[in-house]
Short mmCIF file of C-alpha atoms and ligand atoms in Angstrom, two decimals:
data_model
loop_
_atom_site.label_atom_id
_atom_site.label_comp_id
_atom_site.label_asym_id
_atom_site.label_seq_id
_atom_site.Cartn_x
_atom_site.Cartn_y
_atom_site.Cartn_z
CA MET A 27 0.00 0.00 0.00
CA ALA A 28 1.36 3.47 -0.85
CA SER A 29 2.47 5.51 2.15
CA ILE A 30 0.53 8.66 2.91
CA SER A 31 2.44 11.86 3.52
CA GLY A 32 1.33 14.54 5.99
CA ASN A 33 -0.79 16.57 3.60
CA GLU A 34 -2.29 13.49 1.86
CA ARG A 35 -4.27 12.26 4.86
CA PRO A 36 -7.25 10.21 3.66
CA ASP A 37 -10.65 11.68 4.29
CA LEU A 38 -12.17 9.44 6.97
CA ARG A 39 -15.54 9.64 5.23
CA ASP A 40 -13.93 8.23 2.07
CA LEU A 41 -12.38 5.45 4.14
CA LEU A 42 -15.73 4.61 5.75
CA ALA A 43 -17.42 4.67 2.34
CA PHE A 44 -14.73 2.29 1.05
CA TYR A 45 -15.31 -0.08 3.99
CA ALA A 46 -19.11 0.04 3.52
CA ALA A 47 -18.76 -0.71 -0.21
CA ALA A 48 -16.54 -3.67 0.66
CA GLY A 49 -19.23 -4.98 3.04
CA VAL A 50 -17.35 -3.98 6.21
CA ASP A 51 -20.20 -2.13 7.87
CA ASP A 52 -20.05 -3.38 11.45
CA ALA A 53 -17.54 -2.18 14.03
CA LEU A 54 -17.27 -4.91 16.66
CA ALA A 55 -14.61 -3.23 18.79
CA GLU A 56 -12.75 0.06 19.16
CA GLU A 57 -9.52 -1.41 17.79
CA PRO A 58 -8.99 -4.02 15.02
CA ILE A 59 -8.12 -7.50 16.28
CA ASP A 60 -5.59 -9.60 14.38
CA ARG A 61 -7.17 -13.08 14.57
CA PHE A 62 -4.31 -14.58 12.53
CA ALA A 63 -1.80 -13.40 15.14
CA GLU A 64 -3.99 -14.81 17.94
CA SER A 65 -4.20 -18.27 16.48
CA ALA A 66 -0.45 -18.27 15.57
CA GLN A 67 0.25 -17.36 19.20
CA ARG A 68 -1.98 -20.17 20.48
CA GLN A 69 -0.32 -22.71 18.20
CA ALA A 70 3.14 -21.61 19.34
CA ALA A 71 2.24 -21.71 23.06
CA PRO A 72 2.91 -24.95 25.01
CA ALA A 73 -0.28 -26.90 25.75
CA PRO A 74 -1.70 -26.05 29.19
CA GLU A 75 -1.16 -28.60 31.98
CA ALA A 76 -4.70 -29.98 31.86
CA ALA A 77 -4.55 -30.47 28.11
CA ARG A 78 -1.13 -32.18 28.32
CA SER A 79 -2.21 -34.68 30.97
CA THR A 80 -5.48 -35.50 29.16
CA GLN A 81 -3.57 -36.20 25.96
CA ALA A 82 -1.13 -38.37 27.89
CA ASP A 83 -4.02 -40.24 29.54
CA LEU A 84 -5.60 -40.94 26.20
CA GLY A 85 -2.24 -41.95 24.75
CA ARG A 86 -2.79 -40.04 21.50
CA PRO A 87 -1.96 -36.55 20.34
CA ASP A 88 -4.75 -34.03 19.88
CA ARG A 89 -3.81 -31.22 17.54
CA ASN A 90 -6.69 -29.01 18.62
CA MET A 91 -6.43 -29.48 22.34
CA ALA A 92 -4.23 -26.41 22.95
CA GLU A 93 -6.58 -24.29 20.89
CA ARG A 94 -9.70 -25.59 22.64
CA ALA A 95 -8.14 -25.12 26.08
CA ALA A 96 -7.05 -21.56 25.28
CA PRO A 97 -9.22 -18.75 26.61
CA PRO A 98 -11.94 -17.63 24.20
CA PRO A 99 -10.95 -14.64 22.04
CA PRO A 100 -12.21 -11.30 23.28
CA GLN A 101 -15.62 -10.00 22.08
CA ARG A 102 -17.16 -13.46 21.78
CA PRO A 103 -19.89 -14.07 24.38
CA ALA A 104 -18.63 -16.72 26.80
CA ALA A 105 -21.93 -18.63 26.71
CA SER A 106 -21.79 -19.33 22.99
CA ALA A 107 -18.08 -20.15 23.04
CA ALA A 108 -18.40 -22.60 25.91
CA VAL A 109 -21.53 -24.56 24.96
CA PRO A 110 -21.46 -26.81 21.91
CA ASP A 111 -23.81 -25.91 19.08
CA GLU A 112 -25.93 -29.08 19.50
CA ALA A 113 -26.64 -28.00 23.08
CA GLN A 114 -27.68 -24.57 21.82
CA ALA A 115 -30.01 -26.14 19.25
CA ALA A 116 -31.47 -28.43 21.95
CA ALA A 117 -32.01 -25.42 24.23
CA ALA A 118 -33.72 -23.56 21.36
CA ARG A 119 -35.99 -26.56 20.71
CA GLU A 120 -36.99 -26.80 24.36
CA LEU A 121 -37.60 -23.07 24.71
CA ALA A 122 -39.50 -22.73 21.43
CA GLY A 123 -41.78 -25.60 22.45
CA LYS A 124 -42.77 -23.68 25.58
CA ALA A 125 -44.17 -20.69 23.64
CA ALA A 126 -47.96 -20.79 23.59
CA THR A 127 -48.35 -17.54 21.63
CA LEU A 128 -46.32 -15.50 19.14
CA ASP A 129 -45.73 -12.85 21.82
CA GLU A 130 -44.34 -15.48 24.16
CA LEU A 131 -42.12 -16.80 21.38
CA ARG A 132 -40.77 -13.31 20.69
CA GLN A 133 -39.97 -12.85 24.39
CA ILE A 134 -38.28 -16.24 24.59
CA MET A 135 -36.17 -15.45 21.53
CA GLU A 136 -35.24 -12.04 22.92
CA GLY A 137 -33.87 -13.77 26.03
CA PHE A 138 -32.05 -16.52 24.09
CA GLU A 139 -28.24 -16.24 24.24
CA GLY A 140 -27.37 -19.37 22.29
CA CYS A 141 -26.87 -17.86 18.83
CA ASN A 142 -23.66 -15.91 18.27
CA LEU A 143 -25.37 -13.72 15.65
CA LYS A 144 -27.23 -11.97 18.44
CA ALA A 145 -23.95 -10.51 19.72
CA THR A 146 -23.35 -8.51 16.54
CA ALA A 147 -26.92 -7.68 15.50
CA LYS A 148 -28.44 -4.37 16.57
CA SER A 149 -31.94 -5.77 16.85
CA MET A 150 -33.92 -8.98 16.69
CA VAL A 151 -36.08 -9.06 13.57
CA PHE A 152 -39.09 -11.13 14.55
CA ALA A 153 -41.86 -10.43 12.05
CA ASP A 154 -43.95 -7.87 10.24
CA GLY A 155 -47.48 -7.88 8.90
CA ASN A 156 -50.58 -9.58 10.20
CA PRO A 157 -50.08 -12.75 12.27
CA GLU A 158 -53.73 -13.65 11.56
CA ALA A 159 -53.14 -13.61 7.79
CA ASP A 160 -53.69 -16.74 5.70
CA LEU A 161 -50.40 -16.16 3.87
CA MET A 162 -46.99 -16.30 5.57
CA LEU A 163 -43.72 -15.50 3.78
CA VAL A 164 -40.36 -16.64 5.14
CA GLY A 165 -37.02 -15.14 4.01
CA GLU A 166 -33.49 -16.03 5.01
CA ALA A 167 -32.04 -13.44 7.40
CA PRO A 168 -32.26 -9.69 7.98
CA GLY A 169 -29.92 -7.36 6.14
CA ARG A 170 -28.59 -3.98 7.25
CA ASP A 171 -31.83 -2.03 6.82
CA GLU A 172 -33.87 -4.71 8.60
CA ASP A 173 -31.35 -4.81 11.46
CA LEU A 174 -31.59 -1.03 11.87
CA GLU A 175 -35.41 -1.00 11.79
CA GLY A 176 -36.06 -4.31 13.54
CA LEU A 177 -38.49 -5.36 10.77
CA PRO A 178 -38.10 -7.89 7.95
CA PHE A 179 -37.90 -6.89 4.30
CA VAL A 180 -37.75 -3.10 4.63
CA GLY A 181 -34.79 -2.51 2.28
CA ARG A 182 -34.75 -2.65 -1.52
CA SER A 183 -35.75 -6.31 -1.63
CA GLY A 184 -38.61 -5.51 0.76
CA GLN A 185 -39.86 -2.79 -1.56
CA LEU A 186 -39.88 -5.29 -4.42
CA LEU A 187 -41.68 -7.79 -2.19
CA ASP A 188 -44.36 -5.18 -1.45
CA ARG A 189 -44.84 -4.65 -5.21
CA ILE A 190 -45.12 -8.40 -5.78
CA LEU A 191 -47.73 -8.70 -3.00
CA ALA A 192 -49.65 -5.74 -4.42
CA ALA A 193 -49.71 -7.47 -7.82
CA ILE A 194 -51.80 -10.27 -6.29
CA GLY A 195 -53.96 -7.89 -4.28
CA LEU A 196 -52.16 -8.26 -0.94
CA ASP A 197 -50.10 -6.08 1.38
CA ARG A 198 -48.54 -6.27 4.84
CA LYS A 199 -51.98 -6.22 6.45
CA SER A 200 -52.93 -9.38 4.60
CA ALA A 201 -49.63 -11.26 4.92
CA TYR A 202 -47.29 -12.22 7.77
CA ILE A 203 -43.53 -11.99 7.10
CA ALA A 204 -40.62 -13.54 9.00
CA ASN A 205 -37.13 -14.96 8.44
CA VAL A 206 -35.42 -18.27 9.19
CA ILE A 207 -32.75 -16.32 11.12
CA PRO A 208 -33.91 -13.38 13.25
CA TRP A 209 -30.47 -11.75 13.73
CA ARG A 210 -28.47 -10.15 10.94
CA PRO A 211 -25.29 -12.08 10.08
CA PRO A 212 -22.38 -9.57 10.18
CA GLY A 213 -21.67 -8.04 6.77
CA ASN A 214 -24.71 -9.97 5.40
CA ARG A 215 -22.68 -13.17 5.20
CA THR A 216 -24.54 -16.43 4.65
CA PRO A 217 -25.64 -17.95 7.98
CA THR A 218 -23.66 -21.07 8.83
CA PRO A 219 -25.46 -24.46 8.98
CA HIS A 220 -24.99 -24.39 12.79
CA GLU A 221 -26.62 -20.97 13.09
CA THR A 222 -29.48 -22.18 10.92
CA GLU A 223 -29.98 -25.32 13.03
CA ILE A 224 -29.94 -23.26 16.22
CA CYS A 225 -32.62 -20.92 14.84
CA ARG A 226 -34.71 -23.62 13.14
CA PRO A 227 -36.92 -24.43 16.19
CA PHE A 228 -37.89 -20.75 16.48
CA ILE A 229 -39.08 -20.31 12.88
CA GLU A 230 -40.81 -23.71 12.99
CA ARG A 231 -42.67 -22.70 16.15
CA GLN A 232 -43.47 -19.29 14.65
CA ILE A 233 -45.05 -21.00 11.64
CA ALA A 234 -46.98 -23.42 13.87
CA LEU A 235 -48.31 -20.56 16.04
CA ALA A 236 -49.20 -18.30 13.08
CA ASN A 237 -50.80 -21.32 11.42
CA PRO A 238 -51.08 -19.83 7.91
CA LYS A 239 -53.09 -21.57 5.19
CA VAL A 240 -50.27 -21.01 2.68
CA LEU A 241 -46.54 -20.57 3.15
CA VAL A 242 -44.18 -18.93 0.63
CA THR A 243 -40.45 -19.43 1.07
CA LEU A 244 -38.26 -16.68 -0.39
CA GLY A 245 -34.93 -17.99 -1.69
CA GLY A 246 -33.09 -21.28 -1.45
CA PRO A 247 -32.15 -21.47 2.24
CA SER A 248 -35.68 -21.09 3.60
CA ALA A 249 -37.08 -23.48 0.95
CA LYS A 250 -34.50 -26.13 1.77
CA LEU A 251 -35.07 -25.80 5.50
CA LEU A 252 -38.85 -25.69 5.52
CA VAL A 253 -39.65 -28.27 2.85
CA GLY A 254 -36.65 -30.44 3.75
CA SER A 255 -35.25 -30.71 0.24
CA PRO A 256 -31.62 -30.63 -0.90
CA ASP A 257 -32.66 -29.32 -4.34
CA GLY A 258 -31.64 -25.86 -5.51
CA ILE A 259 -34.22 -23.07 -5.65
CA LEU A 260 -34.38 -23.00 -9.45
CA ARG A 261 -35.55 -26.61 -9.35
CA LEU A 262 -37.81 -26.21 -6.31
CA ARG A 263 -39.56 -23.00 -7.26
CA GLY A 264 -42.98 -23.05 -8.86
CA ASN A 265 -43.88 -26.49 -7.46
CA TRP A 266 -46.17 -26.93 -4.49
CA LYS A 267 -44.49 -28.63 -1.52
CA THR A 268 -45.59 -29.08 2.06
CA HIS A 269 -44.36 -28.17 5.51
CA THR A 270 -45.56 -30.29 8.41
CA THR A 271 -45.59 -28.67 11.85
CA ALA A 272 -44.63 -30.49 15.04
CA GLN A 273 -48.37 -30.82 15.70
CA GLY A 274 -48.89 -32.56 12.35
CA THR A 275 -50.56 -29.70 10.47
CA VAL A 276 -49.65 -29.90 6.79
CA ILE A 277 -49.24 -26.48 5.14
CA PRO A 278 -48.88 -26.03 1.36
CA VAL A 279 -45.61 -24.27 0.51
CA MET A 280 -44.70 -22.40 -2.66
CA PRO A 281 -40.92 -21.97 -2.90
CA THR A 282 -40.02 -18.92 -4.96
CA LEU A 283 -37.03 -16.75 -5.81
CA HIS A 284 -35.73 -14.28 -3.27
CA PRO A 285 -36.50 -10.60 -4.11
CA ALA A 286 -32.78 -9.76 -3.73
CA TYR A 287 -32.03 -12.36 -6.41
CA LEU A 288 -34.74 -10.83 -8.61
CA LEU A 289 -33.13 -7.41 -8.24
CA ARG A 290 -29.88 -8.88 -9.54
CA ASN A 291 -31.59 -11.03 -12.19
CA PRO A 292 -34.61 -9.05 -13.40
CA ALA A 293 -35.14 -11.48 -16.30
CA HIS A 294 -36.27 -14.04 -13.69
CA LYS A 295 -39.07 -11.81 -12.36
CA LYS A 296 -41.42 -13.59 -14.74
CA LEU A 297 -40.75 -16.85 -12.86
CA ALA A 298 -41.64 -15.24 -9.53
CA TRP A 299 -44.73 -13.75 -11.14
CA ARG A 300 -45.87 -17.26 -12.16
CA ASP A 301 -45.22 -18.52 -8.62
CA PHE A 302 -47.29 -15.75 -7.07
CA LEU A 303 -50.14 -16.38 -9.51
CA GLU A 304 -50.11 -19.95 -8.15
CA VAL A 305 -50.23 -18.56 -4.62
CA LYS A 306 -53.16 -16.32 -5.53
CA ALA A 307 -55.03 -19.28 -7.06
CA LYS A 308 -54.36 -21.41 -3.95
CA LEU A 309 -55.59 -18.64 -1.62
CA ARG A 310 -58.75 -18.36 -3.79
CA GLU A 311 -59.25 -22.12 -3.68
CA LEU A 312 -58.98 -22.01 0.12
CA GLY A 313 -61.50 -19.17 0.33
CA SER A 314 -58.95 -16.57 1.50
CA LEU A 315 -59.29 -14.18 -1.45
N1 URA B 414 -33.54 -10.70 3.00
C1 URA B 414 -34.17 -11.61 3.77
O1 URA B 414 -34.11 -12.81 3.51
N2 URA B 414 -34.87 -11.14 4.80
C2 URA B 414 -35.00 -9.86 5.09
O2 URA B 414 -35.68 -9.52 6.05
C3 URA B 414 -34.35 -8.93 4.26
C4 URA B 414 -33.62 -9.37 3.22
#
């Protein structure tokens, strides 16, 4: 990188704009942390006493022992670092099962500390729209605008979603909208499979409690999770599937393309249009329109 002389100091606004354009839009600490240096330091350090004796007892080397025994890096909540992900998912399942209403579920999720995404998100994005509606739409995870407002689909893809709903005579008073993941992944990265599994019981309970007549999944991740298919969204979309709640209620699901994908691939809007015409026909058939 070129050095900067005294009178060539970068404008901090330009630097921030550069970071934002590169997707670096979350400051997690006052100072940058060099994670590479941390892990190099841990690898170089002798294994702590407890780790050494355990390895000796087992009679086999464990490459990761020193790293696992090392103190958790700063900024990471101790609870999520210390408890394995399966335990977090089990805790989420137990807690979600206790919610008798959507309000209770929201409160339970607000108190849940088992998902690391909560530590970096500004807000929990639970839902928008009408929980009594016959149509429920489920996206993937909140983005920056949703995180700031605490509501799903309020950014550019939300505006497109509103136009799509309007095209079939619906709006946020006649639809209920949520996401698989209620906390924004930092920098809008894709949620990890662990994060998705930890949050799965919450969205499943939210669907069961809202009890819509028709479910629309927006994008591949929510389709895969809620219809339990490994197929890609371009294969899944446009075909009716089902989602079965823990109570055995079978809900018809229309997987469709995510509005953010449609913004990047406007030629595919016609596919989403066909999918939503199917949704409209299904709602008519069920007496909801
Ligand atoms: N994308 C999603 O999947 N959900 C939102 O709420 C916003 C963008």
